[in-house]
mmCIF file of C-alpha atoms in Angstrom:
data_model
loop_
_atom_site.group_PDB
_atom_site.id
_atom_site.type_symbol
_atom_site.label_atom_id
_atom_site.label_comp_id
_atom_site.label_asym_id
_atom_site.label_seq_id
_atom_site.Cartn_x
_atom_site.Cartn_y
_atom_site.Cartn_z
ATOM 1 C CA MET A 8 81.209 -13.511 65.265
ATOM 2 C CA PRO A 9 82.378 -14.805 68.658
ATOM 3 C CA PRO A 10 80.320 -17.300 70.618
ATOM 4 C CA ILE A 11 79.477 -14.659 73.217
ATOM 5 C CA SER A 12 76.688 -12.722 71.535
ATOM 6 C CA LYS A 13 73.391 -12.709 73.446
ATOM 7 C CA PRO A 14 73.593 -14.568 76.743
ATOM 8 C CA ALA A 15 70.525 -15.311 78.761
ATOM 9 C CA PRO A 16 69.840 -12.279 80.981
ATOM 10 C CA LYS A 17 70.868 -12.759 84.576
ATOM 11 C CA SER A 18 71.750 -10.585 87.500
ATOM 12 C CA ALA A 19 75.153 -8.954 86.985
ATOM 13 C CA ALA A 20 77.545 -10.284 89.566
ATOM 14 C CA GLY A 21 80.967 -9.492 90.930
ATOM 15 C CA SER A 22 82.606 -6.290 89.790
ATOM 16 C CA LEU A 23 79.554 -5.135 87.801
ATOM 17 C CA ALA A 24 77.179 -5.322 90.743
ATOM 18 C CA SER A 25 78.358 -1.905 91.911
ATOM 19 C CA PHE A 26 77.455 -0.211 88.616
ATOM 20 C CA ALA A 27 74.616 2.140 89.524
ATOM 21 C CA PRO A 28 71.599 2.251 87.189
ATOM 22 C CA TRP A 29 72.099 4.618 84.309
ATOM 23 C CA ALA A 30 69.597 7.353 83.591
ATOM 24 C CA GLY A 31 67.983 5.797 80.542
ATOM 25 C CA GLU A 32 69.997 5.014 77.437
ATOM 26 C CA GLY A 33 70.313 8.493 75.950
ATOM 27 C CA GLY A 34 73.915 9.492 75.379
ATOM 28 C CA VAL A 35 75.339 6.352 76.977
ATOM 29 C CA ARG A 36 78.527 5.126 75.305
ATOM 30 C CA VAL A 37 80.101 1.778 76.097
ATOM 31 C CA TYR A 38 83.639 0.618 75.403
ATOM 32 C CA LEU A 39 85.484 -2.679 75.800
ATOM 33 C CA ARG A 40 89.207 -2.898 76.490
ATOM 34 C CA PRO A 41 90.560 -6.463 76.293
ATOM 35 C CA VAL A 42 92.808 -7.349 79.241
ATOM 36 C CA GLY A 43 94.680 -10.430 80.392
ATOM 37 C CA LEU A 44 95.520 -11.402 76.822
ATOM 38 C CA LEU A 45 96.030 -15.119 76.195
ATOM 39 C CA PRO A 46 97.783 -17.100 73.440
ATOM 40 C CA ILE A 47 95.603 -17.486 70.363
ATOM 41 C CA ALA A 48 95.391 -21.224 71.160
ATOM 42 C CA ALA A 49 92.929 -20.257 73.902
ATOM 43 C CA TRP A 50 90.464 -19.395 71.141
ATOM 44 C CA SER A 51 90.704 -22.780 69.443
ATOM 45 C CA ALA A 52 90.339 -24.365 72.871
ATOM 46 C CA GLY A 53 87.081 -22.474 73.383
ATOM 47 C CA ALA A 54 88.341 -20.563 76.408
ATOM 48 C CA ALA A 55 88.482 -17.085 74.833
ATOM 49 C CA VAL A 56 87.721 -15.046 71.722
ATOM 50 C CA PRO A 57 90.344 -13.811 69.215
ATOM 51 C CA LEU A 58 91.715 -10.278 69.253
ATOM 52 C CA ALA A 59 91.759 -8.495 65.888
ATOM 53 C CA GLY A 60 93.058 -11.414 63.877
ATOM 54 C CA GLY A 61 96.373 -11.475 65.700
ATOM 55 C CA ARG A 62 98.248 -13.707 68.120
ATOM 56 C CA PHE A 63 96.141 -13.121 71.192
ATOM 57 C CA ALA A 64 92.726 -13.983 72.603
ATOM 58 C CA PHE A 65 90.825 -12.682 75.612
ATOM 59 C CA ALA A 66 88.049 -13.711 77.955
ATOM 60 C CA ILE A 67 88.092 -10.684 80.285
ATOM 61 C CA ALA A 68 87.684 -7.024 79.451
ATOM 62 C CA GLU A 69 87.442 -3.645 81.070
ATOM 63 C CA LEU A 70 83.920 -2.343 80.593
ATOM 64 C CA ILE A 71 83.869 1.452 80.384
ATOM 65 C CA VAL A 72 80.537 3.269 80.425
ATOM 66 C CA ARG A 73 80.294 6.981 79.715
ATOM 67 C CA GLN A 74 77.374 9.384 79.873
ATOM 68 C CA GLY A 75 78.315 13.028 79.797
ATOM 69 C CA ALA A 76 80.945 13.672 82.468
ATOM 70 C CA ARG A 77 80.199 10.396 84.242
ATOM 71 C CA ILE A 78 82.580 7.515 83.529
ATOM 72 C CA GLU A 79 82.576 4.135 85.275
ATOM 73 C CA ARG A 80 84.943 1.209 84.787
ATOM 74 C CA ALA A 81 84.924 -2.424 85.843
ATOM 75 C CA PHE A 82 86.821 -5.585 84.931
ATOM 76 C CA ALA A 83 84.761 -8.707 84.311
ATOM 77 C CA PRO A 84 84.460 -11.836 82.156
ATOM 78 C CA LEU A 85 82.889 -11.219 78.765
ATOM 79 C CA THR A 86 79.897 -13.396 79.638
ATOM 80 C CA GLU A 87 79.138 -11.191 82.621
ATOM 81 C CA ILE A 88 79.633 -7.985 80.642
ATOM 82 C CA MET A 89 77.279 -9.096 77.885
ATOM 83 C CA ALA A 90 74.650 -10.153 80.414
ATOM 84 C CA TRP A 91 74.930 -6.751 82.095
ATOM 85 C CA GLY A 92 74.400 -5.093 78.712
ATOM 86 C CA TRP A 93 71.187 -6.973 77.980
ATOM 87 C CA GLU A 94 69.843 -6.036 81.407
ATOM 88 C CA ARG A 95 70.439 -2.355 80.582
ATOM 89 C CA GLY A 96 68.323 -2.486 77.421
ATOM 90 C CA THR A 97 68.541 -3.066 73.698
ATOM 91 C CA ALA A 98 70.628 -0.012 72.781
ATOM 92 C CA VAL A 99 73.381 -0.756 75.315
ATOM 93 C CA ALA A 100 73.353 -4.459 74.433
ATOM 94 C CA GLN A 101 73.669 -3.748 70.732
ATOM 95 C CA SER A 102 76.523 -1.320 71.369
ATOM 96 C CA LEU A 103 78.386 -3.982 73.321
ATOM 97 C CA ASP A 104 77.702 -6.543 70.601
ATOM 98 C CA LYS A 105 79.100 -4.125 68.014
ATOM 99 C CA ARG A 106 82.221 -3.508 70.098
ATOM 100 C CA LEU A 107 82.835 -7.198 70.624
ATOM 101 C CA GLY A 108 82.356 -7.931 66.929
ATOM 102 C CA ALA A 109 84.907 -5.239 65.996
ATOM 103 C CA LEU A 110 87.409 -6.507 68.557
ATOM 104 C CA THR A 111 87.241 -10.114 67.386
ATOM 105 C CA ARG A 112 86.997 -9.585 63.628
ATOM 106 C CA GLY A 113 89.978 -10.785 61.594
ATOM 107 C CA ARG A 114 91.909 -8.063 59.819
ATOM 108 C CA ALA A 115 92.328 -8.096 56.052
ATOM 109 C CA PRO A 116 95.698 -7.260 54.468
ATOM 110 C CA PHE A 117 96.448 -3.542 54.609
ATOM 111 C CA GLY A 118 98.265 -1.926 51.718
ATOM 112 C CA GLY A 119 98.903 -5.425 50.400
ATOM 113 C CA LEU A 120 100.572 -6.516 53.663
ATOM 114 C CA ASP A 121 99.299 -9.522 55.569
ATOM 115 C CA LEU A 122 98.683 -8.417 59.168
ATOM 116 C CA GLY A 123 99.161 -11.911 60.536
ATOM 117 C CA ARG A 124 102.521 -10.585 61.756
ATOM 118 C CA PRO A 125 103.307 -7.066 63.019
ATOM 119 C CA ARG A 126 104.576 -4.839 60.232
ATOM 120 C CA ILE A 127 107.361 -2.254 60.427
ATOM 121 C CA MET A 128 106.765 1.098 58.750
ATOM 122 C CA ALA A 129 110.105 2.865 58.231
ATOM 123 C CA ILE A 130 110.266 6.659 58.404
ATOM 124 C CA VAL A 131 111.879 8.525 55.502
ATOM 125 C CA ASN A 132 111.788 12.254 56.260
ATOM 126 C CA VAL A 133 112.703 14.341 53.211
ATOM 127 C CA THR A 134 112.688 17.473 55.360
ATOM 128 C CA PRO A 135 115.147 19.992 56.809
ATOM 129 C CA ASP A 136 113.402 20.250 60.173
ATOM 130 C CA SER A 137 111.886 16.979 61.431
ATOM 131 C CA PHE A 138 112.316 16.603 65.188
ATOM 132 C CA SER A 139 114.774 13.689 65.073
ATOM 133 C CA ASP A 140 116.481 13.474 61.684
ATOM 134 C CA GLY A 141 115.674 16.806 60.058
ATOM 135 C CA GLY A 142 118.189 17.544 57.296
ATOM 136 C CA ASP A 143 119.766 14.085 57.371
ATOM 137 C CA PHE A 144 117.903 12.943 54.245
ATOM 138 C CA PHE A 145 116.686 16.230 52.775
ATOM 139 C CA ASP A 146 118.460 15.505 49.489
ATOM 140 C CA ALA A 147 116.473 13.024 47.388
ATOM 141 C CA ALA A 148 119.535 10.864 46.769
ATOM 142 C CA ALA A 149 120.226 10.642 50.507
ATOM 143 C CA ALA A 150 116.566 9.801 51.190
ATOM 144 C CA ILE A 151 116.637 7.061 48.555
ATOM 145 C CA ALA A 152 119.835 5.571 49.967
ATOM 146 C CA HIS A 153 118.319 5.660 53.455
ATOM 147 C CA GLY A 154 115.144 3.970 52.275
ATOM 148 C CA GLU A 155 117.123 1.273 50.474
ATOM 149 C CA ALA A 156 119.056 0.547 53.660
ATOM 150 C CA MET A 157 115.825 0.300 55.632
ATOM 151 C CA LEU A 158 114.322 -2.151 53.163
ATOM 152 C CA GLU A 159 117.494 -4.205 53.256
ATOM 153 C CA ALA A 160 117.259 -4.238 57.061
ATOM 154 C CA GLY A 161 113.745 -5.682 56.915
ATOM 155 C CA ALA A 162 111.272 -2.788 56.768
ATOM 156 C CA ASP A 163 107.886 -3.843 55.395
ATOM 157 C CA LEU A 164 106.986 -0.436 53.984
ATOM 158 C CA LEU A 165 108.423 3.059 53.735
ATOM 159 C CA ASP A 166 106.601 6.161 54.991
ATOM 160 C CA VAL A 167 107.887 9.114 52.956
ATOM 161 C CA GLY A 168 107.164 12.609 54.245
ATOM 162 C CA GLY A 169 108.012 16.084 52.980
ATOM 163 C CA GLU A 170 106.523 18.264 55.725
ATOM 164 C CA SER A 171 107.597 18.208 59.354
ATOM 165 C CA THR A 172 104.640 18.088 61.735
ATOM 166 C CA ARG A 173 106.729 18.259 64.922
ATOM 167 C CA PRO A 174 105.370 20.518 67.686
ATOM 168 C CA GLY A 175 105.850 24.139 66.707
ATOM 169 C CA SER A 176 106.585 23.413 63.053
ATOM 170 C CA ALA A 177 105.578 25.775 60.256
ATOM 171 C CA PRO A 178 103.440 24.518 57.358
ATOM 172 C CA VAL A 179 104.945 23.735 53.967
ATOM 173 C CA SER A 180 103.216 24.497 50.685
ATOM 174 C CA PRO A 181 101.882 21.509 48.747
ATOM 175 C CA GLU A 182 104.133 22.485 45.834
ATOM 176 C CA GLU A 183 107.260 22.311 47.999
ATOM 177 C CA GLU A 184 106.094 19.080 49.607
ATOM 178 C CA GLU A 185 105.596 17.468 46.196
ATOM 179 C CA ALA A 186 109.046 18.574 45.028
ATOM 180 C CA ARG A 187 110.575 16.884 48.056
ATOM 181 C CA VAL A 188 108.771 13.549 48.016
ATOM 182 C CA LEU A 189 107.904 12.713 44.416
ATOM 183 C CA PRO A 190 111.410 11.635 43.306
ATOM 184 C CA VAL A 191 111.629 9.328 46.318
ATOM 185 C CA VAL A 192 108.141 7.901 45.842
ATOM 186 C CA ARG A 193 108.742 7.235 42.151
ATOM 187 C CA HIS A 194 112.018 5.442 42.862
ATOM 188 C CA PHE A 195 110.604 3.040 45.415
ATOM 189 C CA ALA A 196 107.325 2.469 43.604
ATOM 190 C CA ALA A 197 109.296 1.497 40.490
ATOM 191 C CA ARG A 198 111.250 -1.134 42.430
ATOM 192 C CA GLY A 199 108.054 -2.619 43.869
ATOM 193 C CA ALA A 200 108.342 -1.421 47.466
ATOM 194 C CA VAL A 201 105.223 -0.605 49.451
ATOM 195 C CA VAL A 202 105.282 3.188 49.799
ATOM 196 C CA SER A 203 103.184 5.226 52.200
ATOM 197 C CA VAL A 204 103.136 9.012 51.958
ATOM 198 C CA ASP A 205 102.918 11.058 55.140
ATOM 199 C CA THR A 206 100.860 14.081 54.099
ATOM 200 C CA ARG A 207 97.785 16.033 55.145
ATOM 201 C CA HIS A 208 97.205 17.753 51.796
ATOM 202 C CA ALA A 209 94.817 16.314 49.207
ATOM 203 C CA ARG A 210 96.858 17.710 46.328
ATOM 204 C CA VAL A 211 99.989 15.879 47.531
ATOM 205 C CA MET A 212 97.958 12.718 48.096
ATOM 206 C CA ARG A 213 96.782 12.731 44.481
ATOM 207 C CA ALA A 214 100.225 13.414 43.043
ATOM 208 C CA THR A 215 101.935 10.703 45.089
ATOM 209 C CA LEU A 216 99.241 8.090 44.479
ATOM 210 C CA ASP A 217 99.559 8.820 40.764
ATOM 211 C CA ALA A 218 103.334 8.356 41.182
ATOM 212 C CA GLY A 219 102.855 4.863 42.611
ATOM 213 C CA ALA A 220 102.370 5.292 46.348
ATOM 214 C CA ALA A 221 100.339 2.444 47.849
ATOM 215 C CA LEU A 222 98.732 4.272 50.757
ATOM 216 C CA ILE A 223 98.326 7.571 52.569
ATOM 217 C CA ASN A 224 99.290 8.338 56.171
ATOM 218 C CA ASP A 225 97.450 11.503 57.252
ATOM 219 C CA VAL A 226 98.308 13.027 60.627
ATOM 220 C CA ALA A 227 95.285 15.314 60.268
ATOM 221 C CA GLY A 228 92.784 12.483 59.910
ATOM 222 C CA LEU A 229 91.591 13.467 56.399
ATOM 223 C CA ARG A 230 90.487 16.953 57.437
ATOM 224 C CA ASP A 231 91.510 18.555 54.148
ATOM 225 C CA PRO A 232 88.105 18.840 52.385
ATOM 226 C CA GLY A 233 89.439 17.055 49.335
ATOM 227 C CA ALA A 234 91.219 14.227 51.151
ATOM 228 C CA LEU A 235 88.395 11.836 51.932
ATOM 229 C CA PRO A 236 86.745 11.995 48.477
ATOM 230 C CA LEU A 237 90.180 11.461 46.943
ATOM 231 C CA VAL A 238 91.100 8.303 48.877
ATOM 232 C CA ALA A 239 87.647 6.947 48.087
ATOM 233 C CA GLU A 240 88.100 7.737 44.364
ATOM 234 C CA LYS A 241 91.565 6.168 44.304
ATOM 235 C CA ALA A 242 90.591 3.168 46.460
ATOM 236 C CA ALA A 243 93.674 3.987 48.509
ATOM 237 C CA PRO A 244 94.307 2.543 51.961
ATOM 238 C CA VAL A 245 94.704 5.296 54.536
ATOM 239 C CA VAL A 246 96.041 5.733 58.056
ATOM 240 C CA VAL A 247 93.754 8.090 59.980
ATOM 241 C CA MET A 248 95.609 9.712 62.871
ATOM 242 C CA HIS A 249 94.322 11.806 65.754
ATOM 243 C CA MET A 250 95.838 15.248 66.207
ATOM 244 C CA ARG A 251 94.434 18.031 68.346
ATOM 245 C CA GLY A 252 94.751 21.361 66.539
ATOM 246 C CA GLU A 253 97.652 22.148 64.208
ATOM 247 C CA PRO A 254 101.313 21.166 64.548
ATOM 248 C CA GLY A 255 102.366 24.732 65.284
ATOM 249 C CA THR A 256 100.076 25.043 68.309
ATOM 250 C CA MET A 257 99.006 21.518 69.282
ATOM 251 C CA GLN A 258 101.184 21.326 72.406
ATOM 252 C CA GLN A 259 99.858 24.561 73.886
ATOM 253 C CA ASN A 260 97.883 23.313 76.904
ATOM 254 C CA PRO A 261 96.082 20.287 75.408
ATOM 255 C CA VAL A 262 93.052 19.320 77.508
ATOM 256 C CA TYR A 263 90.877 16.178 77.451
ATOM 257 C CA GLU A 264 88.049 14.915 79.637
ATOM 258 C CA ASP A 265 89.498 11.416 79.241
ATOM 259 C CA ALA A 266 92.365 11.188 76.750
ATOM 260 C CA ALA A 267 91.943 7.536 75.753
ATOM 261 C CA LEU A 268 88.170 7.787 75.309
ATOM 262 C CA ASP A 269 88.194 11.219 73.658
ATOM 263 C CA VAL A 270 90.692 9.981 71.067
ATOM 264 C CA PHE A 271 88.628 6.821 70.516
ATOM 265 C CA ASP A 272 85.471 8.886 69.947
ATOM 266 C CA TRP A 273 87.228 11.193 67.475
ATOM 267 C CA LEU A 274 88.700 8.281 65.545
ATOM 268 C CA GLU A 275 85.333 6.536 65.484
ATOM 269 C CA GLU A 276 83.742 9.607 63.920
ATOM 270 C CA ARG A 277 86.440 9.687 61.250
ATOM 271 C CA VAL A 278 86.067 5.951 60.543
ATOM 272 C CA GLU A 279 82.319 6.442 60.144
ATOM 273 C CA ALA A 280 82.976 9.343 57.752
ATOM 274 C CA CYS A 281 85.255 7.079 55.714
ATOM 275 C CA LEU A 282 82.626 4.348 55.569
ATOM 276 C CA ALA A 283 79.966 6.845 54.513
ATOM 277 C CA THR A 284 82.206 8.019 51.668
ATOM 278 C CA GLY A 285 82.868 4.510 50.394
ATOM 279 C CA VAL A 286 86.170 3.680 52.098
ATOM 280 C CA PRO A 287 85.732 0.214 53.678
ATOM 281 C CA LEU A 288 87.213 -0.936 56.972
ATOM 282 C CA GLU A 289 89.871 -3.055 55.287
ATOM 283 C CA ARG A 290 91.348 0.100 53.746
ATOM 284 C CA ILE A 291 91.488 2.003 57.047
ATOM 285 C CA ALA A 292 94.109 1.951 59.775
ATOM 286 C CA VAL A 293 93.844 4.121 62.872
ATOM 287 C CA ASP A 294 96.630 5.807 64.837
ATOM 288 C CA PRO A 295 95.905 7.497 68.218
ATOM 289 C CA GLY A 296 98.632 10.060 67.512
ATOM 290 C CA ILE A 297 101.159 9.807 70.315
ATOM 291 C CA GLY A 298 102.716 13.240 70.870
ATOM 292 C CA PHE A 299 100.249 15.157 68.711
ATOM 293 C CA GLY A 300 98.460 17.561 71.051
ATOM 294 C CA LYS A 301 98.996 15.459 74.181
ATOM 295 C CA THR A 302 100.914 15.691 77.444
ATOM 296 C CA VAL A 303 103.033 12.862 78.837
ATOM 297 C CA GLU A 304 100.075 11.784 80.993
ATOM 298 C CA HIS A 305 97.731 11.794 77.979
ATOM 299 C CA ASN A 306 100.184 9.718 75.935
ATOM 300 C CA LEU A 307 100.635 7.170 78.713
ATOM 301 C CA ALA A 308 96.887 6.823 79.196
ATOM 302 C CA ILE A 309 96.430 6.183 75.480
ATOM 303 C CA LEU A 310 99.253 3.640 75.316
ATOM 304 C CA ARG A 311 97.876 1.770 78.333
ATOM 305 C CA HIS A 312 94.582 1.566 76.408
ATOM 306 C CA THR A 313 96.111 0.428 73.090
ATOM 307 C CA ALA A 314 93.867 -2.662 72.967
ATOM 308 C CA LEU A 315 90.800 -0.415 73.291
ATOM 309 C CA TYR A 316 91.334 0.911 69.752
ATOM 310 C CA HIS A 317 90.787 -2.509 68.209
ATOM 311 C CA GLY A 318 87.144 -1.762 68.985
ATOM 312 C CA LEU A 319 87.132 0.443 65.888
ATOM 313 C CA GLY A 320 87.435 -2.658 63.710
ATOM 314 C CA CYS A 321 90.466 -1.431 61.757
ATOM 315 C CA ALA A 322 94.158 -2.123 61.542
ATOM 316 C CA LEU A 323 96.014 -0.329 64.359
ATOM 317 C CA LEU A 324 99.244 1.644 63.931
ATOM 318 C CA ILE A 325 101.337 3.001 66.793
ATOM 319 C CA GLY A 326 104.063 5.598 66.246
ATOM 320 C CA LEU A 327 106.126 6.559 69.272
ATOM 321 C CA SER A 328 109.643 6.197 67.907
ATOM 322 C CA ARG A 329 112.087 8.690 69.508
ATOM 323 C CA LYS A 330 109.242 10.944 70.644
ATOM 324 C CA ALA A 331 109.409 13.528 73.412
ATOM 325 C CA LEU A 332 107.406 11.228 75.701
ATOM 326 C CA ILE A 333 110.470 8.973 75.919
ATOM 327 C CA GLY A 334 112.821 11.858 76.561
ATOM 328 C CA LYS A 335 110.651 13.294 79.323
ATOM 329 C CA LEU A 336 110.208 9.954 81.070
ATOM 330 C CA SER A 337 113.888 9.037 80.859
ATOM 331 C CA ARG A 338 115.506 12.492 80.674
ATOM 332 C CA SER A 339 117.132 11.259 77.492
ATOM 333 C CA GLU A 340 118.246 13.789 74.908
ATOM 334 C CA PRO A 341 118.774 14.127 71.994
ATOM 335 C CA PRO A 342 116.076 12.137 70.157
ATOM 336 C CA LYS A 343 118.565 9.784 68.493
ATOM 337 C CA GLU A 344 119.440 8.441 71.961
ATOM 338 C CA ARG A 345 115.881 7.226 72.586
ATOM 339 C CA LEU A 346 116.176 3.802 70.963
ATOM 340 C CA PRO A 347 115.704 1.724 74.150
ATOM 341 C CA GLY A 348 112.548 3.621 75.066
ATOM 342 C CA SER A 349 111.265 3.337 71.496
ATOM 343 C CA LEU A 350 111.715 -0.437 71.569
ATOM 344 C CA ALA A 351 110.092 -0.755 74.998
ATOM 345 C CA GLY A 352 107.031 1.206 73.912
ATOM 346 C CA GLY A 353 106.813 -0.579 70.587
ATOM 347 C CA LEU A 354 106.968 -4.044 72.119
ATOM 348 C CA GLU A 355 104.312 -3.130 74.690
ATOM 349 C CA SER A 356 102.112 -1.992 71.791
ATOM 350 C CA LEU A 357 102.635 -5.370 70.125
ATOM 351 C CA ASN A 358 101.671 -7.028 73.403
ATOM 352 C CA GLN A 359 98.302 -5.291 73.004
ATOM 353 C CA GLY A 360 97.858 -6.428 69.412
ATOM 354 C CA ALA A 361 99.121 -3.433 67.391
ATOM 355 C CA HIS A 362 99.463 -4.317 63.717
ATOM 356 C CA LEU A 363 102.005 -1.732 62.564
ATOM 357 C CA LEU A 364 104.866 0.140 64.217
ATOM 358 C CA ARG A 365 106.166 3.369 62.658
ATOM 359 C CA VAL A 366 109.875 3.615 63.480
ATOM 360 C CA HIS A 367 113.185 5.327 62.747
ATOM 361 C CA ASP A 368 115.466 2.469 63.847
ATOM 362 C CA VAL A 369 114.656 -0.426 61.545
ATOM 363 C CA PRO A 370 117.415 -3.018 62.172
ATOM 364 C CA GLN A 371 116.931 -2.877 65.930
ATOM 365 C CA THR A 372 113.140 -3.046 65.662
ATOM 366 C CA VAL A 373 113.332 -5.985 63.242
ATOM 367 C CA GLN A 374 115.514 -7.848 65.714
ATOM 368 C CA ALA A 375 113.189 -7.042 68.608
ATOM 369 C CA ARG A 376 110.193 -8.203 66.559
ATOM 370 C CA ALA A 377 111.910 -11.496 65.755
ATOM 371 C CA VAL A 378 112.381 -12.267 69.454
ATOM 372 C CA TRP A 379 108.828 -11.119 70.220
ATOM 373 C CA GLU A 380 107.446 -13.425 67.511
ATOM 374 C CA GLY A 381 109.402 -16.307 68.985
ATOM 375 C CA LEU A 382 107.834 -15.649 72.367
ATOM 376 C CA HIS A 383 104.338 -15.141 70.921
ATOM 377 C CA PRO A 384 103.908 -17.663 68.090
ATOM 378 C CA ALA A 385 100.939 -17.356 65.802
ATOM 379 C CA ARG A 386 100.185 -20.968 66.701
ATOM 380 C CA VAL A 387 101.382 -22.960 69.658
ATOM 381 C CA PRO A 388 103.905 -25.580 68.412
#
């Protein structure tokens, strides 16, 4: 637990002085978004608290308070924010304490991977219709060769998928999905690679875990009724992603009151459901779901708030590789020409402490990560 836990109550000063009194504590939600991130050495020097077990620390945050349609924001030192919370009452203070504890908690290995360095999840789409590389690796032999090349280039794990969930896509039966992915999963599991399976169907989850997959990446956030009990039974790590609606219709006029906060609240509910079913925090990663039921403005708001999602206490995955967001911002088509934008977004996510990047272009991302690690050492030399 960080040293800033229960400061002596005092009058809130500076940017928090303008926060009007809240009508009681009912329905009030508080959030902390770390800002002004510092080298991790600032923690050992006592000037800041660590961020999610990574390479950064922070002493200032954006306090966001929400009650119904009312949302207020202010930037302040953590000491001032915590003092403000205790002046508001026990419930608000405890909520802030919980947020701060989740933000500063070290992260355990995920899927057997130490998160002390950012990890690269390589995409292997065994599909005829994925938005970027549909059909390129639809044959199992081609998918295996592609995965081998990605591992050779430095990928930390492979994310194998047999159903496209691009906007407007049609669903695939679990039987067809299994036929596509199982040969690939078995191959890489047998050679000792860390294999993730990108699926939203409990039946496919069971079959691929039995075939040696190490974890599940579910774009639907474990909404299949059998998914959550299954990952608990199998003690399988899982990536819980936010998606509004279904792939076929998710981009039809998506609406949020506040995209970053609405996604946080949804993910928090799913994390709590996991915990209640026996899936511990160290086996959960969260993904805010860039491009899944979101406009360009929604996606940008979420990415600007990447550090906010550490407040869920889990590993954090960001997947924006080659997505339409990049094409719309840069007028860059087709998707395979979106490498520079993918790297820019990925590195900015790392600058906010993301633990995993899901990417198509492994060699280039590995190189970019190497330079980023040189600029942001785990310890100051």
